[in-house]
Amino acid sequence: MMMQFEPVIGLEIHAQLLTKSKIFCACSTAFGASPNTHTCPVCLGMPGVLPVLNRQVVEFALKMALATHCRIAPYSQFARKNYFYPDLPKGYQISQYELPLAENGWIEIDTGETPKRVRIHRIHMEEDAGKLIHDEHNRLSYVDFNRTGVPLIEIVSEPDLGSPAEAADYLRKLRDILRYLEICDGNMEEGSFRCDANISLRPVGSKALGVKTELKNMNSFRNVQRALEFEMRRQQALLQRGDRIVQETRLWDNDRGVTVSMRGKEEAHDYRYFPDPDLVPLVIDNEWIERVALSLPELPDAKRQRFAEDYHLPLYDAQVLTASRDLADYFETVVKEFPEPKVVSNWIMSELMRELNRDEKDISACPVPPANLAELLKLMKTGVISGKIAKTVFQQMYGTGQSAKTIVEEKGLLQVTDASAIESVIEEVLQANPSEVEQYRGGKQKLLGYFVGEVMKKTRGKANPQLVNEILRGKLG
Ligand SMILES: [Zn+2]
């Protein structure tokens, strides 16, 4: 019988913090500058310079640690991680090793019925390395030190993730939290949010951990999941043949859809860590922790629950609307003006998001301000325009940025609620369709829909459908 295996997955995430300056010097962190213009003797690792810790980095790291229920170390330390690489001018990276900023946290991910708790092993601060640019045509390599010293936090999970899909969910949740906190833009494609994954297999039911491999070079949520799925199959095939897994680092090759061996996995002792003698230990008192805790915004889980309860929304709606802080704020602003949450939710999730997705636009770039959507919904609710017309008006609002009222007035889209006007159109329709009228009177009731359709056609959708129905029934009855 074939032995069944289950994956054990842990993720290491690097999140670039949105501070204005680097972690140990005053150089700018702005993206996109000419190479090597955001540098100074400190981040270039010149002899005799001293790093000075950026207080904002600690504040941001504390926010993430508190948002993920970590225990904050009252005393933590920076350490040197020694290795040689052309993008690392000092020959070491300043990171945290034995005494990290925070440990023992958790977040919850949704796995169907009940949320699953994924433990966070540690969160620590460190500096980024430079960037190598390879010109393969001319067989040259360039190095840009603008990124050297840009602040990162590394978030290391426990191996609690039981499938590639769970890993992707965890990753999304962490990114949502970072974005809610406004401390990282979460952009995987641009590398400001990076993920390495550890994966091993073990026989189903076993508690022991198998030999793991580390996967790198996955620059989207989808690639993380695909790389883990591939690696699971690869390891399973080896184990079923009776072969051993080699502990190593493997690169995801997105074009071929496979992982390839990169190098043997380093052990911690390969880096010869030791406390950085240039930086004093970091002491964080309770007052500082409390102040940061008070500054935390409402986080995704809490907001989703509040949306479901206070607005009586289905969980699905609450989840979609709280995916970002901006979208949640948009919804709440509209509801303040037009207090029918489910109607607002439907409009945002269908009409609005369809347009935004098509243009690949974020809600922050939405051309329809919340007040304008509220106005449109009021016009519909009070019968000034029909629901069908409202959708057309919305598309024009989105395209032009104009208000609902302006469009309705300019295009003459006001709903016809004048009974005598509707009555005359109905008369026309009935006179033009004598045989249908006869059939209806003879018992073919479903022809009512046909008459309604004809009236709407003649009024170009502007007749109030309720009135049309009422009058038609009276006339035909
Ligand atoms: Zn610098």
CSV table of C-alpha atoms and ligand atoms in Angstrom, one decimal:
chain,number,residue,atom,x,y,z
A,1,MET,CA,0.0,0.0,0.0
A,2,MET,CA,1.2,3.5,-0.8
A,3,MET,CA,2.1,5.5,2.3
A,4,GLN,CA,0.1,8.8,2.6
A,5,PHE,CA,2.0,12.0,3.5
A,6,GLU,CA,1.0,15.4,4.8
A,7,PRO,CA,2.9,18.6,4.4
A,8,VAL,CA,4.2,20.7,7.3
A,9,ILE,CA,4.8,24.3,6.1
A,10,GLY,CA,6.3,27.3,7.8
A,11,LEU,CA,6.8,30.8,6.3
A,12,GLU,CA,9.4,33.4,6.7
A,13,ILE,CA,8.2,36.8,5.6
A,14,HIS,CA,10.2,40.0,5.0
A,15,ALA,CA,8.2,43.2,5.0
A,16,GLN,CA,9.8,46.5,4.1
A,17,LEU,CA,8.7,49.2,6.5
A,18,LEU,CA,7.4,52.5,5.1
A,19,THR,CA,9.7,54.8,7.0
A,20,LYS,CA,11.1,57.9,5.3
A,21,SER,CA,14.7,57.1,6.1
A,22,LYS,CA,16.8,54.0,6.5
A,23,ILE,CA,17.2,51.9,9.7
A,24,PHE,CA,20.6,53.1,10.8
A,25,CYS,CA,21.2,56.4,8.8
A,26,ALA,CA,19.3,59.4,7.4
A,27,CYS,CA,19.4,58.3,3.8
A,28,SER,CA,16.0,58.3,2.0
A,29,THR,CA,14.2,55.0,1.4
A,30,ALA,CA,12.2,56.4,-1.6
A,31,PHE,CA,11.9,53.8,-4.4
A,32,GLY,CA,13.0,54.5,-8.0
A,33,ALA,CA,15.9,57.0,-7.5
A,34,SER,CA,19.1,56.8,-9.7
A,35,PRO,CA,21.4,54.0,-8.5
A,36,ASN,CA,23.7,54.8,-5.6
A,37,THR,CA,22.2,58.2,-4.9
A,38,HIS,CA,20.6,57.3,-1.6
A,39,THR,CA,23.8,56.3,0.2
A,40,CYS,CA,26.2,57.6,2.8
A,41,PRO,CA,29.3,56.3,4.7
A,42,VAL,CA,27.0,54.4,7.2
A,43,CYS,CA,25.0,52.4,4.8
A,44,LEU,CA,28.0,51.8,2.5
A,45,GLY,CA,29.9,50.3,5.5
A,46,MET,CA,32.8,52.7,5.6
A,47,PRO,CA,35.3,52.2,8.4
A,48,GLY,CA,34.9,54.2,11.5
A,49,VAL,CA,31.2,55.1,11.1
A,50,LEU,CA,28.5,54.3,13.6
A,51,PRO,CA,24.9,53.2,13.0
A,52,VAL,CA,22.1,55.0,14.9
A,53,LEU,CA,18.8,53.2,15.2
A,54,ASN,CA,15.7,54.8,13.6
A,55,ARG,CA,13.0,55.1,16.3
A,56,GLN,CA,10.2,54.9,13.7
A,57,VAL,CA,11.4,51.4,12.7
A,58,VAL,CA,11.0,50.2,16.3
A,59,GLU,CA,7.5,51.8,16.5
A,60,PHE,CA,6.4,50.1,13.3
A,61,ALA,CA,7.8,46.8,14.3
A,62,LEU,CA,6.1,47.1,17.7
A,63,LYS,CA,2.8,47.7,15.9
A,64,MET,CA,3.1,44.5,14.0
A,65,ALA,CA,4.2,42.6,17.0
A,66,LEU,CA,1.2,43.8,19.0
A,67,ALA,CA,-1.3,43.3,16.2
A,68,THR,CA,-0.1,39.6,16.0
A,69,HIS,CA,-0.4,39.1,19.8
A,70,CYS,CA,3.4,38.7,20.3
A,71,ARG,CA,5.2,39.1,23.6
A,72,ILE,CA,7.5,42.1,23.4
A,73,ALA,CA,11.0,41.6,24.7
A,74,PRO,CA,11.8,44.3,27.3
A,75,TYR,CA,15.4,44.0,26.2
A,76,SER,CA,16.5,43.0,22.7
A,77,GLN,CA,19.7,43.2,20.8
A,78,PHE,CA,21.0,43.7,17.3
A,79,ALA,CA,23.5,41.1,15.9
A,80,ARG,CA,25.8,40.8,13.0
A,81,LYS,CA,25.0,38.1,10.5
A,82,ASN,CA,28.3,37.6,8.6
A,83,TYR,CA,28.5,36.6,5.0
A,84,PHE,CA,30.2,37.7,1.9
A,85,TYR,CA,28.2,38.9,-1.1
A,86,PRO,CA,28.7,41.8,-3.5
A,87,ASP,CA,25.4,43.5,-2.4
A,88,LEU,CA,26.5,43.6,1.2
A,89,PRO,CA,29.2,46.3,1.6
A,90,LYS,CA,29.9,45.7,5.3
A,91,GLY,CA,30.4,42.0,4.9
A,92,TYR,CA,27.6,41.5,7.5
A,93,GLN,CA,24.0,42.3,7.8
A,94,ILE,CA,22.6,43.9,11.0
A,95,SER,CA,19.8,41.7,12.2
A,96,GLN,CA,18.5,40.3,15.5
A,97,TYR,CA,19.4,36.8,16.5
A,98,GLU,CA,19.3,35.6,20.1
A,99,LEU,CA,17.3,38.4,21.5
A,100,PRO,CA,14.6,39.4,19.0
A,101,LEU,CA,12.1,42.2,19.5
A,102,ALA,CA,9.0,39.9,19.8
A,103,GLU,CA,8.1,36.2,20.1
A,104,ASN,CA,5.2,33.8,20.6
A,105,GLY,CA,2.4,35.5,18.7
A,106,TRP,CA,-0.4,34.2,16.5
A,107,ILE,CA,-3.0,35.2,13.9
A,108,GLU,CA,-6.1,33.4,12.8
A,109,ILE,CA,-6.9,32.3,9.2
A,110,ASP,CA,-10.2,31.1,7.8
A,111,THR,CA,-10.3,27.4,7.0
A,112,GLY,CA,-14.0,26.8,6.4
A,113,GLU,CA,-16.0,26.3,9.7
A,114,THR,CA,-13.7,27.5,12.4
A,115,PRO,CA,-10.8,29.9,12.2
A,116,LYS,CA,-7.3,28.3,12.5
A,117,ARG,CA,-4.7,29.8,14.8
A,118,VAL,CA,-1.2,30.0,13.2
A,119,ARG,CA,1.5,30.6,15.7
A,120,ILE,CA,4.2,33.2,15.1
A,121,HIS,CA,7.6,32.2,16.3
A,122,ARG,CA,9.3,35.6,16.3
A,123,ILE,CA,9.4,39.0,14.7
A,124,HIS,CA,12.7,40.9,14.4
A,125,MET,CA,14.1,44.0,12.7
A,126,GLU,CA,16.9,44.0,10.2
A,127,GLU,CA,18.4,46.0,7.4
A,128,ASP,CA,18.0,45.1,3.7
A,129,ALA,CA,21.0,44.4,1.4
A,130,GLY,CA,21.7,46.1,-1.9
A,131,LYS,CA,20.5,45.1,-5.3
A,132,LEU,CA,22.5,43.3,-8.0
A,133,ILE,CA,21.6,43.9,-11.6
A,134,HIS,CA,23.0,41.5,-14.1
A,135,ASP,CA,23.7,42.5,-17.7
A,136,GLU,CA,24.0,39.0,-19.2
A,137,HIS,CA,24.5,40.3,-22.7
A,138,ASN,CA,27.7,42.2,-21.8
A,139,ARG,CA,28.6,39.8,-19.0
A,140,LEU,CA,28.6,42.6,-16.4
A,141,SER,CA,27.0,42.9,-13.0
A,142,TYR,CA,26.1,46.2,-11.3
A,143,VAL,CA,25.3,46.9,-7.7
A,144,ASP,CA,22.8,49.5,-6.4
A,145,PHE,CA,23.2,50.3,-2.7
A,146,ASN,CA,20.1,52.5,-2.5
A,147,ARG,CA,18.3,49.6,-0.9
A,148,THR,CA,21.1,48.9,1.6
A,149,GLY,CA,19.9,49.7,5.1
A,150,VAL,CA,16.2,49.9,4.2
A,151,PRO,CA,14.3,48.6,7.2
A,152,LEU,CA,12.7,45.2,7.2
A,153,ILE,CA,10.9,43.1,9.7
A,154,GLU,CA,11.1,39.4,9.4
A,155,ILE,CA,8.1,37.5,10.6
A,156,VAL,CA,8.7,33.8,11.2
A,157,SER,CA,5.8,31.4,11.6
A,158,GLU,CA,5.8,28.1,13.4
A,159,PRO,CA,5.4,25.1,11.1
A,160,ASP,CA,1.6,25.2,11.6
A,161,LEU,CA,0.4,25.4,8.0
A,162,GLY,CA,-1.1,22.1,6.7
A,163,SER,CA,-1.4,22.9,3.0
A,164,PRO,CA,-0.2,25.2,0.3
A,165,ALA,CA,-3.7,26.9,0.3
A,166,GLU,CA,-3.4,27.6,4.0
A,167,ALA,CA,0.0,29.1,3.5
A,168,ALA,CA,-1.4,31.4,0.9
A,169,ASP,CA,-4.3,32.4,3.3
A,170,TYR,CA,-1.8,33.1,6.1
A,171,LEU,CA,0.3,35.2,3.7
A,172,ARG,CA,-2.8,37.2,2.6
A,173,LYS,CA,-3.8,37.8,6.2
A,174,LEU,CA,-0.4,39.0,7.3
A,175,ARG,CA,-0.3,41.4,4.3
A,176,ASP,CA,-3.8,42.7,5.2
A,177,ILE,CA,-2.7,43.4,8.8
A,178,LEU,CA,0.5,45.2,7.6
A,179,ARG,CA,-1.6,47.3,5.2
A,180,TYR,CA,-4.1,48.1,7.9
A,181,LEU,CA,-1.3,49.3,10.1
A,182,GLU,CA,0.1,51.4,7.2
A,183,ILE,CA,3.6,50.2,7.9
A,184,CYS,CA,4.2,48.2,4.6
A,185,ASP,CA,2.7,48.5,1.2
A,186,GLY,CA,2.6,44.7,0.8
A,187,ASN,CA,3.7,44.7,-2.8
A,188,MET,CA,5.0,41.2,-3.6
A,189,GLU,CA,5.8,42.0,-7.3
A,190,GLU,CA,8.0,45.0,-6.3
A,191,GLY,CA,9.6,43.0,-3.5
A,192,SER,CA,8.5,45.1,-0.5
A,193,PHE,CA,6.7,41.9,0.8
A,194,ARG,CA,8.7,38.7,0.3
A,195,CYS,CA,8.1,35.2,1.3
A,196,ASP,CA,10.4,32.1,1.8
A,197,ALA,CA,8.8,28.8,2.6
A,198,ASN,CA,9.9,25.8,4.5
A,199,ILE,CA,8.2,22.5,3.7
A,200,SER,CA,8.6,18.9,4.8
A,201,LEU,CA,6.4,15.8,4.5
A,202,ARG,CA,5.6,13.3,7.1
A,203,PRO,CA,3.4,10.2,7.2
A,204,VAL,CA,-0.2,11.1,8.0
A,205,GLY,CA,-0.7,10.8,11.7
A,206,SER,CA,3.0,11.1,12.6
A,207,LYS,CA,4.2,13.8,14.9
A,208,ALA,CA,7.8,13.8,13.9
A,209,LEU,CA,9.0,16.3,11.4
A,210,GLY,CA,10.6,15.2,8.1
A,211,VAL,CA,13.6,16.8,6.4
A,212,LYS,CA,12.6,20.2,5.0
A,213,THR,CA,13.6,22.2,2.0
A,214,GLU,CA,13.5,26.0,1.8
A,215,LEU,CA,11.8,27.7,-1.2
A,216,LYS,CA,12.7,31.1,-2.5
A,217,ASN,CA,12.0,33.4,-5.4
A,218,MET,CA,8.2,33.4,-5.3
A,219,ASN,CA,6.9,36.9,-6.1
A,220,SER,CA,3.1,36.4,-5.9
A,221,PHE,CA,0.6,34.7,-3.8
A,222,ARG,CA,-0.2,32.4,-6.6
A,223,ASN,CA,3.4,31.4,-7.0
A,224,VAL,CA,3.8,30.7,-3.3
A,225,GLN,CA,1.0,28.2,-3.6
A,226,ARG,CA,2.2,26.7,-6.9
A,227,ALA,CA,5.8,26.3,-5.6
A,228,LEU,CA,4.6,24.6,-2.5
A,229,GLU,CA,2.3,22.3,-4.5
A,230,PHE,CA,5.1,21.3,-6.8
A,231,GLU,CA,7.5,20.7,-3.9
A,232,MET,CA,5.0,18.6,-2.1
A,233,ARG,CA,4.7,16.3,-5.2
A,234,ARG,CA,8.4,16.2,-5.7
A,235,GLN,CA,9.1,15.2,-2.1
A,236,GLN,CA,6.3,12.7,-2.0
A,237,ALA,CA,7.7,11.0,-5.2
A,238,LEU,CA,11.1,10.7,-3.6
A,239,LEU,CA,9.8,9.3,-0.3
A,240,GLN,CA,7.6,6.8,-2.0
A,241,ARG,CA,10.6,5.5,-4.0
A,242,GLY,CA,12.4,5.2,-0.6
A,243,ASP,CA,14.8,8.0,-1.4
A,244,ARG,CA,15.9,10.7,1.1
A,245,ILE,CA,15.1,14.4,1.0
A,246,VAL,CA,18.2,16.6,1.0
A,247,GLN,CA,18.0,19.7,3.2
A,248,GLU,CA,18.6,22.5,0.8
A,249,THR,CA,17.5,25.8,-0.6
A,250,ARG,CA,15.5,25.6,-3.8
A,251,LEU,CA,14.5,28.3,-6.3
A,252,TRP,CA,11.0,28.5,-7.8
A,253,ASP,CA,11.3,28.7,-11.6
A,254,ASN,CA,8.1,30.3,-12.6
A,255,ASP,CA,8.4,29.8,-16.3
A,256,ARG,CA,8.9,26.0,-16.0
A,257,GLY,CA,6.7,25.6,-12.9
A,258,VAL,CA,9.3,23.7,-11.0
A,259,THR,CA,11.7,24.2,-8.0
A,260,VAL,CA,15.4,23.7,-8.7
A,261,SER,CA,18.3,23.1,-6.2
A,262,MET,CA,20.2,26.3,-5.5
A,263,ARG,CA,22.6,25.5,-2.6
A,264,GLY,CA,22.8,23.4,0.5
A,265,LYS,CA,20.9,25.1,3.3
A,266,GLU,CA,23.0,27.2,5.6
A,267,GLU,CA,22.9,26.5,9.3
A,268,ALA,CA,22.8,29.4,11.8
A,269,HIS,CA,26.4,28.7,12.8
A,270,ASP,CA,27.5,29.4,9.2
A,271,TYR,CA,26.7,33.1,9.8
A,272,ARG,CA,28.9,33.4,13.0
A,273,TYR,CA,26.3,35.7,14.6
A,274,PHE,CA,27.5,37.9,17.5
A,275,PRO,CA,26.0,41.0,19.2
A,276,ASP,CA,26.7,44.2,17.2
A,277,PRO,CA,29.1,46.1,19.4
A,278,ASP,CA,28.2,49.4,17.7
A,279,LEU,CA,24.6,49.3,18.9
A,280,VAL,CA,23.4,49.5,22.4
A,281,PRO,CA,20.8,47.0,23.6
A,282,LEU,CA,17.2,48.1,22.9
A,283,VAL,CA,15.1,48.6,26.0
A,284,ILE,CA,11.4,48.9,25.6
A,285,ASP,CA,9.4,49.9,28.6
A,286,ASN,CA,5.7,49.3,29.2
A,287,GLU,CA,4.8,52.9,28.7
A,288,TRP,CA,6.1,52.8,25.1
A,289,ILE,CA,4.3,49.5,24.5
A,290,GLU,CA,1.0,50.9,25.8
A,291,ARG,CA,1.3,54.0,23.7
A,292,VAL,CA,1.8,52.0,20.5
A,293,ALA,CA,-1.0,49.6,21.5
A,294,LEU,CA,-3.4,52.6,21.9
A,295,SER,CA,-2.4,53.8,18.4
A,296,LEU,CA,-3.4,50.6,16.7
A,297,PRO,CA,-6.3,50.9,14.3
A,298,GLU,CA,-9.2,48.5,14.2
A,299,LEU,CA,-7.7,45.3,12.6
A,300,PRO,CA,-9.2,43.2,9.8
A,301,ASP,CA,-10.7,40.5,12.1
A,302,ALA,CA,-12.4,43.0,14.4
A,303,LYS,CA,-13.7,45.1,11.6
A,304,ARG,CA,-15.1,42.1,9.7
A,305,GLN,CA,-17.0,41.0,12.8
A,306,ARG,CA,-18.3,44.4,13.5
A,307,PHE,CA,-19.5,44.8,9.9
A,308,ALA,CA,-21.3,41.5,10.1
A,309,GLU,CA,-23.0,42.3,13.4
A,310,ASP,CA,-23.6,46.0,13.3
A,311,TYR,CA,-24.7,46.2,9.6
A,312,HIS,CA,-26.3,42.7,9.6
A,313,LEU,CA,-24.3,41.7,6.6
A,314,PRO,CA,-23.5,38.2,5.5
A,315,LEU,CA,-20.0,37.1,6.5
A,316,TYR,CA,-19.0,37.0,2.8
A,317,ASP,CA,-19.9,40.7,2.3
A,318,ALA,CA,-18.1,41.6,5.5
A,319,GLN,CA,-15.0,39.8,4.4
A,320,VAL,CA,-15.0,41.4,0.9
A,321,LEU,CA,-15.7,44.9,2.3
A,322,THR,CA,-13.0,44.8,5.0
A,323,ALA,CA,-10.3,43.4,2.6
A,324,SER,CA,-8.7,46.9,2.8
A,325,ARG,CA,-9.1,49.8,5.2
A,326,ASP,CA,-9.9,52.1,2.3
A,327,LEU,CA,-12.7,49.9,1.0
A,328,ALA,CA,-14.2,49.5,4.4
A,329,ASP,CA,-14.1,53.3,4.9
A,330,TYR,CA,-15.7,53.8,1.6
A,331,PHE,CA,-18.6,51.5,2.6
A,332,GLU,CA,-19.1,53.2,5.9
A,333,THR,CA,-19.1,56.7,4.4
A,334,VAL,CA,-21.8,55.7,1.9
A,335,VAL,CA,-23.9,54.0,4.7
A,336,LYS,CA,-23.8,57.1,6.8
A,337,GLU,CA,-25.6,58.9,4.0
A,338,PHE,CA,-27.7,56.0,2.8
A,339,PRO,CA,-28.4,53.8,5.8
A,340,GLU,CA,-29.3,50.5,4.0
A,341,PRO,CA,-26.1,48.5,4.4
A,342,LYS,CA,-27.1,45.5,2.3
A,343,VAL,CA,-28.1,47.7,-0.7
A,344,VAL,CA,-24.8,49.6,-0.4
A,345,SER,CA,-22.8,46.4,-0.1
A,346,ASN,CA,-24.4,44.9,-3.2
A,347,TRP,CA,-23.7,48.0,-5.2
A,348,ILE,CA,-20.1,48.1,-4.1
A,349,MET,CA,-19.5,44.4,-4.6
A,350,SER,CA,-21.1,44.3,-8.0
A,351,GLU,CA,-21.2,47.6,-9.9
A,352,LEU,CA,-18.3,49.4,-8.3
A,353,MET,CA,-15.8,46.5,-7.9
A,354,ARG,CA,-16.5,45.3,-11.5
A,355,GLU,CA,-15.4,48.7,-12.8
A,356,LEU,CA,-12.4,48.9,-10.5
A,357,ASN,CA,-11.3,45.4,-11.3
A,358,ARG,CA,-11.6,46.0,-15.0
A,359,ASP,CA,-9.4,49.1,-14.8
A,360,GLU,CA,-7.1,47.4,-12.2
A,361,LYS,CA,-7.8,50.4,-10.0
A,362,ASP,CA,-7.6,50.5,-6.2
A,363,ILE,CA,-10.6,52.0,-4.3
A,364,SER,CA,-8.4,54.9,-3.4
A,365,ALA,CA,-8.4,55.9,-7.1
A,366,CYS,CA,-12.2,55.4,-7.5
A,367,PRO,CA,-13.7,58.2,-9.6
A,368,VAL,CA,-17.0,57.9,-7.8
A,369,PRO,CA,-16.7,59.5,-4.3
A,370,PRO,CA,-18.9,57.9,-1.6
A,371,ALA,CA,-21.2,60.9,-1.4
A,372,ASN,CA,-22.0,60.4,-5.1
A,373,LEU,CA,-22.9,56.8,-4.8
A,374,ALA,CA,-25.1,57.6,-1.8
A,375,GLU,CA,-26.9,60.3,-3.9
A,376,LEU,CA,-27.5,57.8,-6.7
A,377,LEU,CA,-29.0,55.3,-4.3
A,378,LYS,CA,-31.3,57.9,-2.8
A,379,LEU,CA,-32.5,58.9,-6.3
A,380,MET,CA,-33.3,55.2,-6.9
A,381,LYS,CA,-34.9,54.7,-3.5
A,382,THR,CA,-37.2,57.7,-3.9
A,383,GLY,CA,-38.3,56.6,-7.3
A,384,VAL,CA,-36.7,59.5,-9.2
A,385,ILE,CA,-34.9,56.9,-11.4
A,386,SER,CA,-35.5,53.2,-11.9
A,387,GLY,CA,-33.1,50.5,-10.7
A,388,LYS,CA,-32.2,49.7,-14.3
A,389,ILE,CA,-31.5,53.4,-15.2
A,390,ALA,CA,-29.5,53.7,-11.9
A,391,LYS,CA,-27.0,51.1,-13.3
A,392,THR,CA,-26.5,53.1,-16.5
A,393,VAL,CA,-26.1,56.3,-14.5
A,394,PHE,CA,-23.5,54.6,-12.4
A,395,GLN,CA,-21.4,53.7,-15.3
A,396,GLN,CA,-21.5,57.3,-16.5
A,397,MET,CA,-20.6,58.5,-13.1
A,398,TYR,CA,-17.7,56.2,-13.1
A,399,GLY,CA,-16.6,57.3,-16.5
A,400,THR,CA,-17.0,61.0,-16.1
A,401,GLY,CA,-16.8,61.6,-12.3
A,402,GLN,CA,-20.0,63.6,-12.5
A,403,SER,CA,-22.7,63.4,-9.9
A,404,ALA,CA,-25.8,61.3,-10.3
A,405,LYS,CA,-28.1,64.3,-10.3
A,406,THR,CA,-26.2,66.1,-13.0
A,407,ILE,CA,-26.3,63.0,-15.3
A,408,VAL,CA,-30.0,62.3,-14.6
A,409,GLU,CA,-30.9,65.9,-15.4
A,410,GLU,CA,-28.7,66.3,-18.4
A,411,LYS,CA,-29.7,63.1,-20.1
A,412,GLY,CA,-33.4,63.4,-19.2
A,413,LEU,CA,-33.4,60.1,-17.4
A,414,LEU,CA,-36.0,61.0,-14.7
A,415,GLN,CA,-38.3,58.2,-14.0
A,416,VAL,CA,-41.8,58.7,-15.4
A,417,THR,CA,-44.1,58.5,-12.4
A,418,ASP,CA,-46.9,60.6,-13.9
A,419,ALA,CA,-49.8,58.1,-14.2
A,420,SER,CA,-51.5,59.8,-17.1
A,421,ALA,CA,-48.2,59.8,-19.1
A,422,ILE,CA,-47.8,56.1,-18.5
A,423,GLU,CA,-51.4,55.5,-19.2
A,424,SER,CA,-51.2,56.9,-22.7
A,425,VAL,CA,-48.1,54.8,-23.5
A,426,ILE,CA,-50.0,51.7,-22.3
A,427,GLU,CA,-52.9,52.6,-24.5
A,428,GLU,CA,-50.6,52.7,-27.5
A,429,VAL,CA,-49.1,49.4,-26.6
A,430,LEU,CA,-52.5,47.7,-26.2
A,431,GLN,CA,-53.8,49.1,-29.5
A,432,ALA,CA,-50.7,47.9,-31.3
A,433,ASN,CA,-51.1,44.4,-30.0
A,434,PRO,CA,-54.8,43.4,-30.3
A,435,SER,CA,-54.3,39.7,-30.6
A,436,GLU,CA,-52.0,39.5,-27.5
A,437,VAL,CA,-54.7,41.5,-25.6
A,438,GLU,CA,-57.2,38.9,-26.6
A,439,GLN,CA,-55.0,36.0,-25.6
A,440,TYR,CA,-54.4,37.6,-22.3
A,441,ARG,CA,-58.1,38.1,-21.6
A,442,GLY,CA,-58.5,34.5,-22.7
A,443,GLY,CA,-56.3,33.3,-19.8
A,444,LYS,CA,-52.7,33.6,-21.0
A,445,GLN,CA,-51.7,35.6,-17.9
A,446,LYS,CA,-48.0,35.5,-18.5
A,447,LEU,CA,-48.4,37.9,-21.4
A,448,LEU,CA,-48.4,40.7,-18.8
A,449,GLY,CA,-44.6,40.6,-18.8
A,450,TYR,CA,-44.6,41.1,-22.6
A,451,PHE,CA,-46.8,44.3,-22.2
A,452,VAL,CA,-44.6,45.6,-19.4
A,453,GLY,CA,-41.5,45.1,-21.6
A,454,GLU,CA,-43.1,47.0,-24.5
A,455,VAL,CA,-44.0,49.9,-22.2
A,456,MET,CA,-40.5,50.0,-20.8
A,457,LYS,CA,-39.1,49.9,-24.3
A,458,LYS,CA,-41.2,52.9,-25.4
A,459,THR,CA,-40.2,54.9,-22.3
A,460,ARG,CA,-36.6,53.9,-22.6
A,461,GLY,CA,-36.7,52.3,-19.2
A,462,LYS,CA,-37.9,55.4,-17.5
A,463,ALA,CA,-41.4,54.3,-16.5
A,464,ASN,CA,-41.9,53.3,-12.9
A,465,PRO,CA,-42.4,49.6,-13.2
A,466,GLN,CA,-44.8,49.3,-10.3
A,467,LEU,CA,-47.1,51.9,-11.8
A,468,VAL,CA,-46.9,50.2,-15.2
A,469,ASN,CA,-47.9,46.9,-13.6
A,470,GLU,CA,-50.8,48.5,-11.7
A,471,ILE,CA,-52.2,50.4,-14.6
A,472,LEU,CA,-51.8,47.5,-17.0
A,473,ARG,CA,-53.7,45.1,-14.7
A,474,GLY,CA,-56.5,47.7,-14.4
A,475,LYS,CA,-56.8,48.1,-18.1
A,476,LEU,CA,-56.6,44.4,-19.0
A,477,GLY,CA,-58.7,43.2,-16.1
B,1,ZN,ZN,23.0,56.0,4.5
